[in-house]
Coordinates of C-alpha atoms in Angstrom, one line a residue:
Chain P
M1 CA 102.7 84.5 129.4
K2 CA 101.1 87.4 127.9
N3 CA 97.6 88.7 128.9
K4 CA 95.0 87.8 126.4
Y5 CA 93.4 90.8 124.6
S6 CA 89.6 90.7 124.9
I7 CA 86.6 92.8 125.6
F8 CA 87.1 91.9 129.3
S9 CA 90.7 93.0 129.4
L10 CA 89.6 96.2 127.7
I11 CA 87.0 96.9 130.4
K12 CA 89.3 95.9 133.2
N13 CA 92.1 98.3 132.0
A14 CA 89.6 101.1 131.5
F15 CA 89.1 101.1 135.3
S16 CA 92.9 101.9 135.7
N17 CA 92.9 104.5 132.9
H18 CA 94.7 102.1 130.6
E19 CA 97.9 102.7 132.5
N20 CA 98.6 99.0 133.3
W21 CA 98.7 97.4 129.9
Q22 CA 101.4 94.8 129.7
R23 CA 104.3 95.5 127.3
A24 CA 103.6 93.9 123.9
W25 CA 107.2 92.9 123.4
R26 CA 110.5 93.1 125.2
D27 CA 113.5 95.3 124.2
P28 CA 116.4 92.9 124.7
E29 CA 120.1 93.3 124.0
P30 CA 121.4 90.8 121.5
K31 CA 122.8 87.5 122.8
K32 CA 126.3 86.4 121.6
E33 CA 124.8 83.6 119.5
Y34 CA 121.5 82.5 118.0
D35 CA 120.3 79.4 116.1
A36 CA 119.0 81.8 113.4
V37 CA 118.8 85.5 112.8
I38 CA 116.3 87.3 110.6
V39 CA 117.5 90.6 109.1
G40 CA 114.6 93.0 108.8
G41 CA 111.8 93.6 111.3
G42 CA 109.0 94.3 108.8
G43 CA 105.8 92.2 108.5
H44 CA 107.6 89.4 106.5
G45 CA 110.6 89.2 108.8
L46 CA 108.5 89.1 112.0
A47 CA 106.1 86.6 110.5
T48 CA 109.1 84.4 109.6
A49 CA 110.3 84.5 113.2
Y50 CA 106.8 83.8 114.4
Y51 CA 106.4 80.7 112.3
L52 CA 110.0 79.5 113.0
A53 CA 109.2 79.5 116.7
K54 CA 105.6 78.3 116.4
K55 CA 105.9 75.6 113.7
H56 CA 109.6 74.6 113.8
N57 CA 110.3 75.0 117.5
L58 CA 113.2 77.4 116.8
T59 CA 113.0 79.8 119.7
N60 CA 116.6 80.8 120.2
I61 CA 116.3 83.2 117.3
A62 CA 116.4 87.0 116.8
V63 CA 115.0 89.6 114.5
V64 CA 117.4 92.5 113.9
E65 CA 115.9 95.8 112.6
K66 CA 117.9 98.9 111.7
G67 CA 115.0 101.3 112.6
W68 CA 111.8 100.3 114.4
I69 CA 109.6 97.4 113.5
G70 CA 107.0 98.0 110.8
G71 CA 108.7 101.3 109.9
G72 CA 109.6 100.4 106.4
N73 CA 107.3 99.1 103.6
T74 CA 105.0 97.4 106.1
G75 CA 103.9 100.8 107.3
R76 CA 104.1 102.4 103.9
N77 CA 101.9 100.3 101.6
T78 CA 98.2 100.6 100.6
T79 CA 97.2 97.5 102.5
I80 CA 95.6 95.7 99.6
I81 CA 95.2 91.9 100.0
R82 CA 94.2 89.7 97.1
S83 CA 95.2 86.4 95.4
N84 CA 93.9 86.7 91.9
Y85 CA 97.2 86.0 90.1
L86 CA 97.4 84.4 86.7
W87 CA 100.1 81.7 87.0
D88 CA 99.6 78.5 89.1
A89 CA 102.7 79.1 91.2
S90 CA 101.6 82.6 92.1
A91 CA 98.1 81.6 92.7
G92 CA 99.3 78.9 95.2
L93 CA 101.6 81.4 96.9
Y94 CA 99.2 84.3 97.3
D95 CA 96.1 82.2 98.1
H96 CA 98.1 80.4 100.8
A97 CA 98.6 83.8 102.3
L98 CA 95.0 84.8 101.9
K99 CA 93.9 81.6 103.7
I100 CA 96.1 82.5 106.7
W101 CA 94.8 86.1 106.6
E102 CA 91.3 84.8 107.1
G103 CA 92.1 83.5 110.6
L104 CA 95.0 85.7 111.5
S105 CA 93.4 88.0 114.1
Q106 CA 92.2 84.9 116.1
E107 CA 95.5 83.2 115.7
L108 CA 97.6 86.2 116.9
N109 CA 94.9 87.4 119.4
Y110 CA 95.5 90.8 117.8
N111 CA 93.0 92.5 115.6
V112 CA 94.6 93.1 112.2
M113 CA 91.3 94.5 111.0
F114 CA 91.3 92.1 108.0
S115 CA 88.3 93.3 105.9
Q116 CA 87.2 91.2 103.0
R117 CA 85.6 94.0 101.1
G118 CA 86.5 92.7 97.7
V119 CA 89.0 93.9 95.1
M120 CA 87.7 95.0 91.7
N121 CA 90.0 95.2 88.7
L122 CA 88.7 97.3 85.8
A123 CA 89.1 96.7 82.1
H124 CA 89.3 99.7 79.7
N125 CA 90.0 98.2 76.3
L126 CA 89.4 95.0 74.5
Q127 CA 92.8 93.5 75.4
D128 CA 92.1 94.3 79.1
V129 CA 88.8 92.4 78.7
R130 CA 90.4 89.4 77.2
D131 CA 93.3 89.4 79.7
L132 CA 91.0 89.8 82.7
K133 CA 88.6 87.2 81.6
R134 CA 91.4 84.8 81.0
R135 CA 92.7 85.5 84.5
T136 CA 89.3 84.9 85.9
H137 CA 89.2 81.5 84.4
A138 CA 92.7 80.7 85.5
N139 CA 91.8 81.8 89.1
R140 CA 88.7 79.6 89.2
L141 CA 90.7 76.6 87.9
N142 CA 93.0 77.2 90.9
G143 CA 90.1 77.3 93.3
I144 CA 90.4 81.1 93.7
D145 CA 87.1 83.0 93.7
A146 CA 86.8 85.4 90.8
V147 CA 83.9 86.7 88.7
W148 CA 83.7 88.8 85.6
L149 CA 81.4 91.9 85.9
E150 CA 79.8 93.7 83.0
T151 CA 79.9 97.5 83.0
D152 CA 76.5 97.8 84.7
E153 CA 77.5 95.3 87.4
V154 CA 80.6 97.4 88.0
K155 CA 78.5 100.5 88.4
K156 CA 76.2 98.6 90.8
F157 CA 79.1 97.3 92.9
C158 CA 80.8 100.7 93.1
P159 CA 78.3 103.4 92.2
I160 CA 80.8 106.3 92.2
I161 CA 82.8 105.0 89.2
N162 CA 82.3 107.0 86.1
T163 CA 81.0 104.4 83.6
S164 CA 80.2 106.8 80.9
Q165 CA 81.3 105.4 77.5
D166 CA 82.4 108.9 76.4
I167 CA 85.5 109.1 78.6
R168 CA 89.0 108.5 77.2
Y169 CA 89.2 105.0 78.7
P170 CA 85.7 103.8 79.2
V171 CA 85.0 101.0 81.7
L172 CA 84.2 97.9 79.7
G173 CA 83.8 95.6 82.7
G174 CA 85.9 94.3 85.5
T175 CA 86.8 91.3 87.7
L176 CA 85.9 90.9 91.3
Q177 CA 87.5 88.8 94.0
R178 CA 85.2 89.0 97.0
R179 CA 87.5 87.3 99.4
A180 CA 90.1 90.0 98.8
G181 CA 90.3 93.2 100.8
T182 CA 92.5 95.2 103.2
A183 CA 94.0 94.9 106.6
R184 CA 95.6 97.3 109.1
H185 CA 99.3 97.2 108.2
D186 CA 100.8 98.3 111.5
A187 CA 98.7 95.8 113.4
V188 CA 100.2 93.0 111.3
A189 CA 103.8 93.9 112.4
W190 CA 102.8 94.4 116.0
G191 CA 100.7 91.2 116.2
Y192 CA 103.5 89.1 114.8
A193 CA 106.0 90.8 117.0
R194 CA 103.9 90.2 120.1
G195 CA 103.4 86.6 119.2
A196 CA 107.0 85.9 118.4
D197 CA 108.2 87.7 121.5
E198 CA 105.9 85.5 123.6
M199 CA 107.6 82.4 122.3
G200 CA 111.0 83.8 123.2
V201 CA 112.2 85.5 120.0
D202 CA 114.4 88.5 120.6
I203 CA 113.3 91.5 118.6
I204 CA 116.2 93.9 118.5
Q205 CA 115.4 97.3 117.1
N206 CA 117.9 100.1 116.2
C207 CA 120.4 97.4 115.2
E208 CA 121.8 97.8 111.7
V209 CA 123.6 95.0 109.9
K210 CA 127.0 96.2 108.7
G211 CA 128.4 93.0 107.4
I212 CA 127.8 89.3 106.8
K213 CA 130.7 87.2 108.0
R214 CA 131.4 84.2 105.8
N215 CA 133.7 81.2 106.3
G216 CA 134.2 79.8 102.9
D217 CA 130.8 78.8 101.6
S218 CA 128.9 79.1 104.8
V219 CA 127.8 82.0 107.1
E220 CA 129.3 82.6 110.5
G221 CA 127.4 85.6 111.8
L222 CA 126.5 89.3 111.4
E223 CA 128.4 92.4 112.1
T224 CA 125.9 94.9 113.6
T225 CA 125.9 98.3 115.2
K226 CA 125.3 96.4 118.5
G227 CA 128.2 94.1 118.0
F228 CA 128.9 90.7 116.4
I229 CA 126.1 88.1 116.5
K230 CA 127.2 84.6 115.8
T231 CA 124.7 82.4 113.9
K232 CA 124.7 79.6 111.3
K233 CA 121.5 80.7 109.6
I234 CA 120.6 84.1 108.3
G235 CA 117.3 85.0 106.7
V236 CA 117.4 88.3 105.0
V237 CA 114.0 90.0 104.5
A238 CA 115.2 93.6 103.8
A239 CA 112.9 94.6 100.9
G240 CA 114.4 97.6 99.1
H241 CA 117.8 97.1 100.8
S242 CA 118.1 93.4 99.8
S243 CA 120.8 94.1 97.2
V244 CA 122.9 96.0 99.8
L245 CA 122.8 93.0 102.1
A246 CA 123.5 90.6 99.3
N247 CA 126.5 92.7 98.4
M248 CA 127.8 92.2 102.0
A249 CA 127.8 88.5 101.4
G250 CA 129.4 88.8 98.0
L251 CA 126.1 87.9 96.1
K252 CA 124.4 89.7 93.3
L253 CA 120.6 89.7 92.9
P254 CA 118.3 90.3 89.9
L255 CA 116.7 93.3 91.7
E256 CA 116.2 97.0 91.1
S257 CA 115.0 99.2 94.0
K258 CA 112.6 101.9 93.1
P259 CA 110.4 104.4 94.9
L260 CA 106.7 103.6 95.0
Q261 CA 104.5 106.4 96.3
A262 CA 101.1 106.4 98.0
L263 CA 98.9 109.2 99.3
V264 CA 95.9 109.7 101.5
S265 CA 93.2 112.3 101.4
E266 CA 91.5 114.2 104.2
P267 CA 89.0 111.8 106.0
V268 CA 85.5 111.8 104.7
K269 CA 82.3 109.8 105.4
P270 CA 82.1 106.3 103.8
I271 CA 82.0 106.6 100.1
I272 CA 83.8 103.6 98.7
D273 CA 83.4 100.3 100.4
T274 CA 85.7 98.2 98.3
V275 CA 89.1 98.4 96.6
V276 CA 89.2 99.4 92.9
M277 CA 92.3 99.0 90.8
S278 CA 92.8 100.0 87.2
N279 CA 95.7 99.1 84.9
A280 CA 95.1 101.3 81.9
V281 CA 94.2 104.4 83.8
H282 CA 96.8 103.5 86.4
A283 CA 95.6 104.0 89.9
Y284 CA 94.0 102.2 92.8
V285 CA 91.9 103.5 95.6
S286 CA 90.2 102.3 98.8
Q287 CA 89.0 104.0 101.9
S288 CA 90.5 103.4 105.4
D289 CA 88.4 102.9 108.5
K290 CA 89.4 106.5 109.5
G291 CA 87.8 107.7 106.3
E292 CA 90.8 108.7 104.3
L293 CA 91.0 107.6 100.6
V294 CA 94.1 105.5 100.2
I295 CA 95.6 106.0 96.8
G296 CA 98.5 104.4 94.9
A297 CA 99.8 103.8 91.5
G298 CA 103.1 102.9 89.7
T299 CA 106.7 103.2 90.6
D300 CA 109.2 105.8 89.5
S301 CA 111.2 104.5 86.6
Y302 CA 114.7 104.9 88.1
V303 CA 116.7 103.2 90.9
S304 CA 116.6 105.2 94.1
Y305 CA 116.8 104.6 97.9
T306 CA 115.4 108.0 98.9
Q307 CA 111.9 106.9 100.0
K308 CA 110.4 109.8 98.0
G309 CA 109.4 109.8 94.4
S310 CA 108.7 112.3 91.6
F311 CA 105.8 114.7 91.6
N312 CA 104.8 113.8 88.1
I313 CA 103.9 110.3 89.3
V314 CA 101.5 111.8 91.9
E315 CA 100.1 114.1 89.2
E316 CA 99.4 111.1 86.8
T317 CA 97.9 109.1 89.6
L318 CA 95.5 111.8 90.6
K319 CA 94.6 112.4 86.9
A320 CA 93.6 108.7 86.7
I321 CA 91.6 108.9 89.9
L322 CA 89.7 112.0 88.7
E323 CA 88.9 110.3 85.3
L324 CA 87.3 107.4 87.1
Y325 CA 85.8 109.3 90.1
P326 CA 84.8 112.8 89.2
I327 CA 83.2 113.0 92.6
F328 CA 86.7 113.3 94.2
S329 CA 87.6 116.5 92.2
R330 CA 87.5 118.7 95.3
M331 CA 89.1 116.3 97.8
K332 CA 92.3 117.5 99.4
M333 CA 95.2 115.2 99.8
L334 CA 96.6 115.0 103.3
R335 CA 99.8 113.1 103.1
Q336 CA 102.1 111.6 100.5
W337 CA 105.1 109.3 101.1
G338 CA 107.3 106.8 99.3
G339 CA 108.7 103.4 100.0
I340 CA 111.6 101.5 98.3
V341 CA 110.4 98.4 96.5
D342 CA 112.8 95.7 95.2
I343 CA 111.5 94.5 91.8
C344 CA 112.5 91.3 90.1
P345 CA 112.6 91.1 86.3
D346 CA 109.5 88.8 86.3
A347 CA 107.7 90.8 89.0
S348 CA 107.6 87.7 91.3
P349 CA 109.3 87.3 94.6
I350 CA 112.4 85.3 95.6
I351 CA 112.0 83.0 98.7
S352 CA 115.1 80.9 98.4
K353 CA 118.3 79.4 99.6
T354 CA 121.4 80.9 98.1
S355 CA 124.8 79.5 96.9
I356 CA 126.1 80.3 100.4
K357 CA 125.1 77.7 103.1
G358 CA 123.0 79.1 105.8
L359 CA 122.1 82.3 103.9
Y360 CA 118.5 82.7 102.8
F361 CA 116.8 85.5 100.9
N362 CA 113.1 86.6 100.9
C363 CA 112.9 89.5 98.6
G364 CA 111.8 90.9 95.2
W365 CA 108.2 91.4 96.4
G366 CA 108.2 94.6 94.4
T367 CA 105.0 96.6 94.6
G368 CA 102.8 93.9 96.2
G369 CA 104.4 92.3 99.2
F370 CA 102.0 93.2 101.9
K371 CA 99.2 90.9 100.8
A372 CA 101.6 87.9 101.1
T373 CA 103.0 88.7 104.6
P374 CA 101.6 85.6 106.5
G375 CA 102.2 83.2 103.6
S376 CA 105.7 84.6 102.9
G377 CA 106.7 84.3 106.6
D378 CA 105.3 80.7 106.8
L379 CA 107.1 79.5 103.7
F380 CA 110.3 81.3 104.4
A381 CA 110.3 79.8 107.9
H382 CA 109.9 76.4 106.3
T383 CA 112.7 77.0 103.9
I384 CA 115.1 78.2 106.7
A385 CA 114.2 75.4 109.2
N386 CA 114.4 72.5 106.7
D387 CA 117.1 74.0 104.4
E388 CA 114.6 73.1 101.6
P389 CA 111.8 75.1 100.0
H390 CA 108.2 74.2 100.7
K391 CA 106.4 73.0 97.5
L392 CA 104.5 76.4 97.4
N393 CA 107.7 78.4 97.2
A394 CA 109.9 76.0 95.2
A395 CA 109.1 77.9 92.0
F396 CA 110.3 81.2 93.6
N397 CA 113.9 80.1 93.9
I398 CA 116.8 82.3 92.9
N399 CA 117.9 79.9 90.3
R400 CA 115.0 80.6 88.0
F401 CA 116.9 83.5 86.5
V402 CA 119.6 81.0 85.3
S403 CA 117.3 78.2 84.2
G404 CA 114.8 80.6 82.6
D405 CA 111.8 79.1 84.4
L406 CA 110.4 82.5 85.3
V407 CA 107.0 83.2 86.9
D408 CA 106.2 86.1 84.7
E409 CA 103.6 88.2 86.5
H410 CA 104.4 91.4 84.7
G411 CA 101.0 92.6 83.4
A412 CA 99.5 89.2 84.2
A413 CA 99.1 89.9 87.9
A414 CA 96.0 92.1 87.5
V415 CA 98.1 95.2 88.1
A416 CA 100.7 97.0 86.0
H417 CA 104.0 97.5 87.7
Chain Z
M1 CA 112.3 114.7 91.9
F2 CA 115.4 116.2 90.4
L3 CA 116.7 118.0 87.4
I4 CA 118.9 116.4 84.7
N5 CA 121.4 118.5 82.7
C6 CA 121.0 116.9 79.2
P7 CA 124.3 117.3 77.4
Y8 CA 122.4 118.3 74.3
C9 CA 119.5 120.5 75.6
G10 CA 120.5 121.7 79.0
E11 CA 118.8 121.4 82.3
R12 CA 115.3 119.9 82.3
D13 CA 113.0 118.2 84.7
Q14 CA 113.5 114.5 85.3
S15 CA 110.0 113.7 84.1
E16 CA 111.2 114.5 80.5
F17 CA 113.6 111.6 80.7
V18 CA 113.4 107.9 80.8
S19 CA 115.8 105.8 82.9
G20 CA 117.6 103.1 81.0
G21 CA 119.0 101.4 84.1
E22 CA 122.5 100.4 84.9
A23 CA 125.2 101.5 82.4
H24 CA 128.3 99.7 81.0
I25 CA 126.6 96.3 80.7
A26 CA 128.3 95.2 77.4
R27 CA 126.2 93.1 75.0
P28 CA 128.0 89.7 74.6
K29 CA 130.2 89.6 71.5
Q30 CA 129.6 85.9 71.0
P31 CA 126.1 85.2 72.3
T32 CA 126.1 81.6 71.2
E33 CA 129.1 80.8 73.4
L34 CA 127.5 82.0 76.7
N35 CA 126.4 79.5 79.3
D36 CA 123.3 79.9 81.4
D37 CA 125.1 81.6 84.3
Q38 CA 126.6 84.2 81.9
W39 CA 123.2 84.9 80.3
A40 CA 121.6 85.3 83.7
E41 CA 124.4 87.7 84.7
Y42 CA 124.0 89.8 81.5
L43 CA 120.2 89.8 81.4
F44 CA 119.0 89.9 85.0
M45 CA 121.7 90.5 87.6
R46 CA 122.1 94.1 88.6
K47 CA 124.4 96.0 91.0
N48 CA 121.4 98.1 92.3
I49 CA 123.9 100.2 94.3
K50 CA 122.9 102.4 97.2
G51 CA 125.4 105.2 96.5
I52 CA 126.9 106.3 93.3
Q53 CA 125.6 104.3 90.4
F54 CA 126.4 104.7 86.7
E55 CA 123.3 104.6 84.6
R56 CA 121.9 105.4 81.2
W57 CA 119.2 108.0 80.6
N58 CA 117.2 109.0 77.5
H59 CA 115.8 112.4 76.9
A60 CA 112.6 110.9 75.7
H61 CA 110.5 114.1 75.6
G62 CA 113.3 116.2 74.2
C63 CA 116.2 115.4 71.9
R64 CA 115.6 111.7 72.4
K65 CA 119.4 111.1 72.7
W66 CA 121.0 108.7 75.2
F67 CA 123.7 109.6 77.6
N68 CA 125.3 108.4 80.9
V69 CA 124.8 109.7 84.4
A70 CA 126.7 109.1 87.6
R71 CA 124.0 109.5 90.3
D72 CA 124.0 109.0 94.1
T73 CA 120.9 106.8 94.6
S74 CA 120.8 107.5 98.3
N75 CA 120.0 111.2 97.7
D76 CA 119.3 111.4 93.9
K77 CA 122.2 113.9 93.5
I78 CA 123.8 113.8 90.1
E79 CA 127.6 113.8 90.3
K80 CA 128.5 113.7 86.6
I81 CA 126.9 113.5 83.2
Y82 CA 128.9 112.0 80.3
K83 CA 128.3 110.8 76.8
M84 CA 127.6 107.3 75.5
G85 CA 130.8 105.4 74.7
E86 CA 132.8 107.3 77.3
Q87 CA 134.4 105.6 80.3
P88 CA 132.8 106.0 83.7
P89 CA 134.4 108.9 85.6
K90 CA 136.5 108.2 88.7
L91 CA 134.5 109.5 91.7

């Protein structure tokens, strides 16, 4: 049983110079066989393991991770959480996640620093205005909070935005989801890892999957750098490397892996207390609790697994930031990095069974997977445990690319991809 | 960030080019005879290789011509550039 984190445990450990904190999770060697193995120790993979153990009583399971947990896209995103998606299927999926976020710190006994500071999406032309208003109405019909703001209300909500009508892309208004916000990404991975470990899940780091062993139409196990692991159920949550793993099983996915960059500035005093996104002038910005501006934009246009992108993308992003926030013109950027995002043709994820029995894929989150972490884990755990999708992820099956029943969030999802 | 040696203009920065994605996906000769699986394969399924991938590029801010590139997606190194209609090189 793990010690509970609380103000009292903090005080108690202060007296021993914080040298006696209990380990948050074990570092086990893999067993010969598990009931299920999750490939990928990011937020989504760890959440899947957590809910498999918690809701479906599957505790003889493992998470294998080629690097360290939370070292991939979980630690590389811009931590934005929102659920204001246009289509019913997406609204159901992302709002399911948002509802779990609202109680997650308490559930995990781990402060994920979920901050409902609101996400504002700006409109810069008449088509933006029409699209965003339509999306606001669709959100409200789905029970998701959304309001339309006129230009003066945008200015009031975030005073540093340049709302002059003389700029190239003047702000004509925006939408606001107040329940949306940010969370601390590392804490999400660590909190789920700690919770899963407590229920007996083996988290095996530095263990790369080299092959998926099949026996006809079902899976038998995984070849890894730490030996063969026998299992009848494999859940792959490998983000940018999903196609590589699918290839090991002889499958082909409708994915393209591209670099997505983000950057942070030097830390400054509080200046922006919300998240602002803009499609037309493509950039988004928020401020971390440390004071850094967290900035992101679009992907590079080409397939790459290099975790770095092109400089021109950074340049375009910062041009957009300066157009909207002239106040930032003398800010220095501190760090820049890239992550590899796996993008589906319809910009919606895949949480699905496959044609191979016992092989499940959770992928295609593209540029916006972090927000869905708890919901994705919950629904993927349901799919693996029952060998059937939950009604909330039924639409996100892999077969939609054959049937044509796509969930087309390109451009509809309040952000350009 | 890398340079691409356009077969018509010479070496230019990658930002002048637009990626056209995976190369050598032939448009179906008899579209009406395709079943749903074949359409899905043609329209959506991609190899998305980590390693040497054959792809199309367009010199959008230059000569605007299309050509093929063999590029290692694990390090962005270009192995070979060849013209449209040519067979992929053996690498």
